[in-house]
């Protein structure tokens, strides 16, 4: 039964997450709250792993959640659930591609979906920033403004921003170098 639910949850995500892998994140936060399969803190770890591994982040996240929930069968089923809507839509569109290509209505719909995609990606970015930079346990321990922020994470982000934007020789390095260095710093300083 868990495999069927995994497929259905990721099928819905794949159907409505227009705009790429980052657009799946709001759906994953909602899935976390509804199913209890993973916490929001665990989701931040999943995002880091999914961003660091090759492939689309949405597929990586589905595979990761499926594996954490039901092992290898769960990983396969969740991944299939996420990609099935796209495959079905592509097959349907391919059959009538010529009609769609010249349709002003379809063109207008895709133009109208752009703001939705931007909003989903912005919401995902804000959710990731909240989990990364704000101490989720601070309000429970009493309000101390100094404990509200996660200072090590903020410092790492500021250093990476300066290095990637303002230090000319480092601007030419591949992003994988910074991902690897960030992972090493995270391990070294126990982030």
Coordinates of N, CA and C in Angstrom, one line a residue:
X1 N 0.8 -1.2 0.0 CA 0.0 0.0 0.0 C 0.9 1.3 0.0
X2 N 2.0 1.2 0.7 CA 2.9 2.4 0.8 C 3.4 2.7 -0.6
X3 N 3.7 1.7 -1.4 CA 4.2 1.9 -2.8 C 3.2 2.6 -3.7
X4 N 1.9 2.2 -3.5 CA 0.8 2.9 -4.3 C 0.7 4.3 -3.8
X5 N 0.8 4.6 -2.5 CA 0.7 6.0 -2.1 C 1.9 6.8 -2.5
X6 N 3.1 6.2 -2.5 CA 4.3 6.9 -3.0 C 4.1 7.3 -4.4
X7 N 3.6 6.4 -5.2 CA 3.4 6.6 -6.7 C 2.4 7.8 -6.8
X8 N 1.3 7.7 -6.1 CA 0.2 8.7 -6.2 C 0.7 10.1 -5.8
X9 N 1.4 10.2 -4.7 CA 1.9 11.5 -4.2 C 2.9 12.1 -5.2
X10 N 3.8 11.3 -5.7 CA 4.7 11.9 -6.7 C 4.1 12.1 -8.1
X11 N 3.1 11.3 -8.4 CA 2.4 11.6 -9.7 C 1.7 12.9 -9.6
X12 N 1.1 13.3 -8.5 CA 0.4 14.6 -8.3 C 1.5 15.7 -8.4
X13 N 2.6 15.4 -7.8 CA 3.7 16.4 -7.8 C 4.2 16.6 -9.2
X14 N 4.4 15.6 -9.9 CA 4.9 15.6 -11.3 C 3.9 16.3 -12.2
X15 N 2.6 16.2 -11.9 CA 1.6 16.7 -12.7 C 1.5 18.2 -12.5
X16 N 1.7 18.7 -11.3 CA 1.4 20.1 -11.0 C 2.7 21.0 -10.8
X17 N 3.8 20.4 -10.7 CA 5.1 21.1 -10.5 C 5.6 21.6 -11.8
X18 N 5.0 22.6 -12.4 CA 5.5 23.2 -13.6 C 6.6 24.1 -13.4
X19 N 7.7 23.9 -14.1 CA 8.9 24.9 -14.0 C 10.2 24.2 -13.6
X20 N 10.2 22.9 -13.5 CA 11.4 22.2 -13.2 C 11.5 21.7 -11.8
X21 N 12.6 21.1 -11.4 CA 12.8 20.4 -10.2 C 12.6 21.3 -8.9
X22 N 13.1 22.5 -9.0 CA 12.9 23.4 -7.8 C 11.4 23.7 -7.5
X23 N 10.6 23.6 -8.6 CA 9.1 23.8 -8.4 C 8.5 22.6 -7.6
X24 N 9.2 21.5 -7.5 CA 8.6 20.4 -6.7 C 8.8 20.6 -5.2
X25 N 9.6 21.5 -4.8 CA 9.9 21.7 -3.3 C 8.7 22.1 -2.5
X26 N 7.9 23.0 -3.0 CA 6.7 23.3 -2.2 C 5.8 22.1 -2.0
X27 N 5.7 21.3 -3.0 CA 4.9 20.0 -2.9 C 5.5 19.1 -1.9
X28 N 6.8 19.0 -1.9 CA 7.5 18.1 -0.9 C 7.3 18.6 0.5
X29 N 7.3 19.9 0.7 CA 7.1 20.4 2.1 C 5.7 20.1 2.5
X30 N 4.7 20.2 1.6 CA 3.3 19.8 1.9 C 3.3 18.3 2.1
X31 N 4.0 17.5 1.3 CA 4.0 16.0 1.5 C 4.6 15.7 2.9
X32 N 5.6 16.4 3.3 CA 6.2 16.1 4.6 C 5.2 16.3 5.7
X33 N 4.4 17.4 5.6 CA 3.4 17.7 6.7 C 2.3 16.7 6.7
X34 N 1.9 16.3 5.5 CA 0.7 15.4 5.4 C 1.0 13.9 5.7
X35 N 2.2 13.5 5.2 CA 2.5 12.0 5.3 C 3.4 11.6 6.5
X36 N 4.2 12.6 6.9 CA 5.2 12.3 8.0 C 6.3 11.4 7.6
X37 N 6.5 11.2 6.3 CA 7.6 10.4 5.8 C 9.0 11.0 6.1
X38 N 9.1 12.3 6.2 CA 10.3 13.0 6.5 C 10.0 14.3 7.1
X39 N 11.0 14.8 7.9 CA 10.8 16.1 8.5 C 11.3 17.2 7.6
X40 N 10.9 18.5 7.9 CA 11.4 19.6 7.1 C 12.9 19.7 7.2
X41 N 13.5 19.4 8.4 CA 14.9 19.4 8.5 C 15.6 18.3 7.7
X42 N 15.0 17.2 7.6 CA 15.5 16.1 6.8 C 15.4 16.5 5.3
X43 N 14.3 17.2 5.0 CA 14.2 17.7 3.6 C 15.3 18.6 3.2
X44 N 15.8 19.4 4.1 CA 16.9 20.3 3.8 C 18.2 19.4 3.4
X45 N 18.4 18.3 4.1 CA 19.5 17.4 3.8 C 19.2 16.8 2.4
X46 N 18.0 16.4 2.2 CA 17.7 15.8 0.9 C 17.9 16.7 -0.3
X47 N 17.6 18.0 -0.1 CA 17.9 19.0 -1.1 C 19.4 19.1 -1.4
X48 N 20.2 19.1 -0.3 CA 21.6 19.2 -0.4 C 22.2 18.0 -1.2
X49 N 21.7 16.8 -0.9 CA 22.2 15.6 -1.6 C 21.7 15.7 -3.0
X50 N 20.5 16.0 -3.2 CA 19.9 16.1 -4.6 C 20.6 17.1 -5.5
X51 N 20.9 18.2 -4.9 CA 21.6 19.3 -5.7 C 23.1 18.8 -6.0
X52 N 23.6 18.0 -5.1 CA 25.0 17.6 -5.3 C 25.2 16.4 -6.2
X53 N 24.2 15.7 -6.5 CA 24.3 14.5 -7.3 C 23.8 14.8 -8.8
X54 N 24.3 14.1 -9.7 CA 23.9 14.3 -11.1 C 22.4 14.0 -11.4
X55 N 21.9 14.8 -12.3 CA 20.5 14.5 -12.6 C 19.6 15.7 -12.2
X56 N 18.3 15.6 -12.6 CA 17.4 16.7 -12.2 C 17.0 16.6 -10.8
X57 N 16.9 17.7 -10.1 CA 16.7 17.7 -8.7 C 15.3 17.1 -8.3
X58 N 14.3 17.3 -9.1 CA 13.0 16.7 -8.8 C 13.1 15.2 -8.8
X59 N 13.8 14.6 -9.8 CA 13.9 13.2 -9.9 C 14.8 12.7 -8.7
X60 N 15.8 13.4 -8.4 CA 16.7 13.0 -7.3 C 15.9 13.0 -6.0
X61 N 15.1 14.0 -5.8 CA 14.3 14.1 -4.6 C 13.3 13.0 -4.5
X62 N 12.6 12.7 -5.6 CA 11.7 11.6 -5.6 C 12.4 10.2 -5.2
X63 N 13.5 10.0 -5.9 CA 14.2 8.8 -5.6 C 14.7 8.7 -4.1
X64 N 15.2 9.8 -3.6 CA 15.6 9.9 -2.2 C 14.5 9.6 -1.3
X65 N 13.3 10.3 -1.4 CA 12.2 10.1 -0.5 C 11.7 8.7 -0.7
X66 N 11.6 8.2 -1.9 CA 11.1 6.8 -2.1 C 12.0 5.8 -1.4
X67 N 13.3 6.0 -1.5 CA 14.3 5.1 -0.9 C 14.2 5.2 0.7
X68 N 14.1 6.4 1.2 CA 14.0 6.6 2.6 C 12.7 5.9 3.2
X69 N 11.6 6.0 2.4 CA 10.3 5.5 2.8 C 10.1 4.0 2.6
X70 N 10.6 3.5 1.5 CA 10.3 2.0 1.2 C 11.4 1.3 0.5
X71 N 12.7 1.8 0.7 CA 13.8 1.1 0.1 C 13.9 1.3 -1.4
X72 N 14.5 0.3 -2.1 CA 14.7 0.4 -3.5 C 13.4 0.3 -4.3
X73 N 12.5 -0.5 -3.9 CA 11.2 -0.4 -4.6 C 10.5 0.9 -4.5
X74 N 10.6 1.5 -3.3 CA 10.1 2.9 -3.1 C 10.7 3.9 -4.0
X75 N 12.1 3.8 -4.1 CA 12.8 4.7 -5.0 C 12.3 4.6 -6.4
X76 N 12.2 3.4 -6.9 CA 11.7 3.2 -8.3 C 10.3 3.7 -8.5
X77 N 9.4 3.4 -7.5 CA 8.0 3.8 -7.7 C 7.8 5.3 -7.6
X78 N 8.5 5.9 -6.6 CA 8.4 7.4 -6.5 C 8.9 8.1 -7.7
X79 N 10.1 7.6 -8.3 CA 10.6 8.2 -9.5 C 9.7 8.1 -10.6
X80 N 9.1 6.9 -10.8 CA 8.2 6.6 -11.9 C 6.9 7.5 -11.7
X81 N 6.5 7.7 -10.5 CA 5.3 8.5 -10.2 C 5.6 10.0 -10.6
X82 N 6.8 10.4 -10.4 CA 7.1 11.8 -10.7 C 7.2 12.0 -12.2
X83 N 7.8 11.1 -12.9 CA 8.0 11.3 -14.4 C 6.9 10.9 -15.3
X84 N 6.0 10.0 -14.7 CA 4.8 9.6 -15.6 C 4.0 10.7 -16.1
X85 N 3.6 11.7 -15.4 CA 2.8 12.8 -16.0 C 3.5 13.4 -17.2
X86 N 4.8 13.7 -17.1 CA 5.5 14.3 -18.2 C 5.5 13.4 -19.4
X87 N 5.7 12.1 -19.2 CA 5.8 11.2 -20.3 C 4.4 11.1 -21.0
X88 N 3.3 11.0 -20.2 CA 2.0 10.9 -20.7 C 1.7 12.2 -21.5
X89 N 2.0 13.4 -20.9 CA 1.7 14.6 -21.6 C 2.5 14.7 -22.9
X90 N 3.8 14.3 -22.9 CA 4.6 14.4 -24.1 C 4.1 13.5 -25.2
X91 N 3.6 12.3 -24.8 CA 3.1 11.4 -25.8 C 1.8 12.0 -26.4
X92 N 0.9 12.5 -25.6 CA -0.3 13.1 -26.1 C 0.0 14.3 -27.0
X93 N 0.9 15.2 -26.6 CA 1.3 16.3 -27.4 C 1.9 15.9 -28.7
X94 N 2.8 14.9 -28.7 CA 3.4 14.5 -29.9 C 2.4 14.0 -30.9
X95 N 1.3 13.5 -30.5 CA 0.3 13.0 -31.5 C -0.4 14.2 -32.2
X96 N -0.5 15.3 -31.5 CA -1.2 16.5 -32.1 C -0.3 17.7 -32.2
X97 N 1.0 17.5 -32.3 CA 2.0 18.5 -32.2 C 1.8 19.6 -33.2
X98 N 1.4 19.3 -34.4 CA 1.2 20.3 -35.5 C 0.1 21.2 -35.1
X99 N -1.0 20.7 -34.5 CA -2.1 21.6 -34.1 C -1.7 22.5 -33.0
X100 N -1.0 21.9 -32.0 CA -0.6 22.7 -30.8 C 0.4 23.8 -31.2
X101 N 1.3 23.5 -32.2 CA 2.4 24.4 -32.5 C 1.8 25.8 -33.0
X102 N 0.7 25.7 -33.7 CA 0.2 26.9 -34.3 C -1.0 27.5 -33.5
X103 N -1.3 27.0 -32.3 CA -2.4 27.4 -31.5 C -2.0 28.6 -30.7
X104 N -2.8 29.7 -30.8 CA -2.5 30.9 -30.0 C -2.9 30.7 -28.6
X105 N -3.9 29.8 -28.4 CA -4.4 29.5 -27.0 C -3.3 28.8 -26.2
X106 N -2.7 27.8 -26.8 CA -1.6 27.0 -26.2 C -0.4 28.0 -25.9
X107 N -0.1 28.8 -26.8 CA 1.0 29.8 -26.6 C 0.6 30.7 -25.4
X108 N -0.6 31.2 -25.3 CA -1.0 32.0 -24.2 C -1.0 31.3 -22.9
X109 N -1.4 30.0 -22.9 CA -1.3 29.2 -21.7 C 0.1 29.1 -21.2
X110 N 1.0 28.8 -22.1 CA 2.4 28.7 -21.7 C 3.0 30.0 -21.2
X111 N 2.6 31.1 -21.8 CA 3.0 32.4 -21.4 C 2.4 32.7 -20.0
X112 N 1.2 32.3 -19.7 CA 0.6 32.5 -18.4 C 1.2 31.6 -17.3
X113 N 1.8 30.5 -17.7 CA 2.4 29.6 -16.7 C 3.7 30.1 -16.2
X114 N 4.4 31.0 -16.9 CA 5.7 31.5 -16.5 C 5.6 32.1 -15.1
X115 N 4.7 33.0 -14.8 CA 4.6 33.6 -13.4 C 4.4 32.5 -12.4
X116 N 3.6 31.5 -12.7 CA 3.4 30.4 -11.8 C 4.7 29.6 -11.5
X117 N 5.5 29.4 -12.5 CA 6.7 28.7 -12.3 C 7.7 29.5 -11.5
X118 N 7.7 30.8 -11.8 CA 8.6 31.7 -11.0 C 8.1 31.7 -9.5
X119 N 6.8 31.8 -9.3 CA 6.3 31.8 -7.9 C 6.7 30.5 -7.2
X120 N 6.5 29.4 -7.8 CA 6.9 28.1 -7.2 C 8.3 28.0 -6.9
X121 N 9.2 28.5 -7.8 CA 10.6 28.4 -7.5 C 11.0 29.4 -6.4
X122 N 10.4 30.6 -6.4 CA 10.7 31.6 -5.3 C 10.2 31.0 -4.0
X123 N 9.1 30.4 -4.0 CA 8.6 29.8 -2.7 C 9.5 28.7 -2.2
X124 N 10.0 27.9 -3.1 CA 11.0 26.9 -2.8 C 12.3 27.5 -2.2
X125 N 12.8 28.6 -2.9 CA 14.0 29.2 -2.4 C 13.8 29.8 -1.0
X126 N 12.6 30.4 -0.7 CA 12.4 31.0 0.6 C 12.2 29.9 1.7
X127 N 11.6 28.7 1.3 CA 11.5 27.6 2.3 C 12.9 27.0 2.6
X128 N 13.7 26.9 1.6 CA 15.1 26.4 1.8 C 15.9 27.4 2.6
X129 N 15.8 28.7 2.4 CA 16.5 29.7 3.2 C 16.0 29.6 4.6
X130 N 14.7 29.5 4.8 CA 14.2 29.4 6.2 C 14.8 28.3 7.0
X131 N 14.7 27.1 6.3 CA 15.3 25.9 7.0 C 16.8 26.0 7.2
X132 N 17.5 26.6 6.3 CA 18.9 26.7 6.3 C 19.4 27.7 7.3
X133 N 18.8 28.9 7.3 CA 19.3 30.1 8.1 C 18.6 30.4 9.4
X134 N 17.4 29.8 9.6 CA 16.7 30.1 10.8 C 16.7 28.8 11.7
X135 N 17.0 29.1 13.0 CA 17.0 28.0 14.0 C 15.6 27.6 14.3
X136 N 15.1 26.5 13.8 CA 13.7 26.1 14.0 C 13.4 25.8 15.5
X137 N 14.4 25.5 16.3 CA 14.2 25.2 17.7 C 14.2 26.4 18.6
X138 N 14.6 27.6 18.1 CA 14.8 28.8 18.9 C 13.5 29.2 19.6
X139 N 12.3 29.3 18.9 CA 11.1 29.7 19.6 C 10.7 28.8 20.8
X140 N 11.0 27.5 20.7 CA 10.6 26.6 21.7 C 11.4 26.8 23.0
X141 N 12.7 27.2 22.8 CA 13.6 27.4 23.9 C 13.4 28.7 24.6
X142 N 12.5 29.6 24.1 CA 12.4 30.9 24.6 C 13.0 31.9 23.6
X143 N 12.5 33.1 23.6 CA 12.9 34.0 22.5 C 14.2 34.7 22.9
X144 N 15.3 34.3 22.1 CA 16.5 35.0 22.2 C 16.9 35.3 20.8
X145 N 16.9 36.6 20.4 CA 17.2 37.0 19.0 C 18.6 36.4 18.5
X146 N 19.5 36.3 19.4 CA 20.8 35.8 18.9 C 20.8 34.3 18.5
X147 N 19.8 33.6 19.1 CA 19.7 32.2 18.8 C 18.7 31.9 17.6
X148 N 18.1 33.0 17.1 CA 17.1 32.8 16.0 C 17.8 32.4 14.7
X149 N 19.0 33.0 14.5 CA 19.7 32.7 13.2 C 20.8 31.6 13.4
X150 N 21.0 30.9 12.4 CA 22.1 29.9 12.3 C 23.3 30.5 11.8
X151 N 24.2 31.0 12.6 CA 25.3 31.9 12.3 C 26.3 31.2 11.4
X152 N 26.6 29.9 11.6 CA 27.6 29.2 10.8 C 27.2 29.1 9.4
X153 N 25.9 28.8 9.2 CA 25.4 28.7 7.8 C 25.3 30.1 7.1
X154 N 25.0 31.1 7.9 CA 25.0 32.5 7.3 C 26.4 32.9 6.9
X155 N 27.4 32.6 7.7 CA 28.7 32.9 7.4 C 29.2 32.2 6.2
X156 N 28.9 30.9 6.1 CA 29.3 30.1 4.9 C 28.7 30.7 3.7
X157 N 27.4 31.0 3.7 CA 26.7 31.6 2.6 C 27.4 32.9 2.2
X158 N 27.7 33.7 3.1 CA 28.3 35.0 2.8 C 29.7 34.9 2.2
X159 N 30.5 33.9 2.7 CA 31.8 33.7 2.2 C 31.7 33.2 0.7
X160 N 30.8 32.2 0.5 CA 30.6 31.7 -0.8 C 30.1 32.8 -1.8
X161 N 29.2 33.7 -1.3 CA 28.8 34.8 -2.2 C 29.9 35.7 -2.6
X162 N 30.8 36.0 -1.6 CA 31.9 36.9 -1.9 C 32.9 36.2 -2.8
X163 N 33.2 34.9 -2.6 CA 34.1 34.2 -3.4 C 33.6 34.0 -4.8
X164 N 32.4 33.8 -5.0 CA 31.8 33.5 -6.4 C 31.5 34.7 -7.1
X165 N 31.3 35.9 -6.5 CA 30.9 37.1 -7.2 C 32.0 38.1 -7.3
X166 N 32.9 38.2 -6.3 CA 33.8 39.3 -6.3 C 35.3 38.9 -6.4
X167 N 35.7 37.7 -6.3 CA 37.0 37.3 -6.4 C 37.2 36.7 -7.9
X168 N 37.8 37.5 -8.7 CA 37.9 37.2 -10.1 C 38.4 35.8 -10.5
X169 N 39.5 35.4 -10.0 CA 40.0 34.0 -10.4 C 39.1 32.9 -10.0
X170 N 38.3 33.1 -8.9 CA 37.4 32.1 -8.4 C 36.1 32.0 -9.2
X171 N 35.8 33.1 -9.9 CA 34.5 33.2 -10.7 C 34.5 32.2 -11.8
X172 N 35.7 31.8 -12.2 CA 35.9 30.9 -13.4 C 35.8 29.4 -13.0
X173 N 35.9 29.1 -11.7 CA 35.8 27.7 -11.2 C 34.4 27.1 -11.5
X174 N 34.4 25.9 -11.7 CA 33.1 25.1 -11.9 C 32.4 25.1 -10.6
X175 N 31.0 25.2 -10.6 CA 30.2 25.1 -9.4 C 30.5 23.9 -8.5
X176 N 30.8 22.8 -9.2 CA 31.1 21.5 -8.5 C 32.2 21.7 -7.4
X177 N 33.2 22.6 -7.7 CA 34.3 22.8 -6.8 C 33.7 23.5 -5.5
X178 N 32.8 24.4 -5.7 CA 32.2 25.1 -4.5 C 31.3 24.1 -3.7
X179 N 30.6 23.3 -4.5 CA 29.7 22.3 -3.8 C 30.6 21.3 -3.0
X180 N 31.7 20.9 -3.5 CA 32.6 20.0 -2.8 C 33.2 20.7 -1.6
X181 N 33.6 21.9 -1.8 CA 34.2 22.6 -0.7 C 33.2 22.9 0.4
X182 N 32.0 23.2 0.0 CA 30.9 23.4 1.0 C 30.6 22.2 1.8
X183 N 30.6 21.0 1.1 CA 30.4 19.7 1.8 C 31.5 19.5 2.8
X184 N 32.8 19.7 2.3 CA 33.9 19.5 3.3 C 33.8 20.4 4.5
X185 N 33.5 21.7 4.3 CA 33.3 22.6 5.4 C 32.2 22.1 6.3
X186 N 31.1 21.7 5.7 CA 29.9 21.2 6.5 C 30.3 20.0 7.4
X187 N 31.1 19.1 6.8 CA 31.5 17.9 7.6 C 32.5 18.3 8.6
X188 N 33.5 19.2 8.3 CA 34.5 19.6 9.2 C 34.0 20.4 10.4
X189 N 33.0 21.3 10.1 CA 32.5 22.1 11.2 C 31.1 21.6 11.7
X190 N 30.7 20.4 11.3 CA 29.5 19.8 11.8 C 28.2 20.7 11.6
X191 N 28.0 21.0 10.4 CA 26.8 21.8 10.1 C 25.5 21.0 10.2

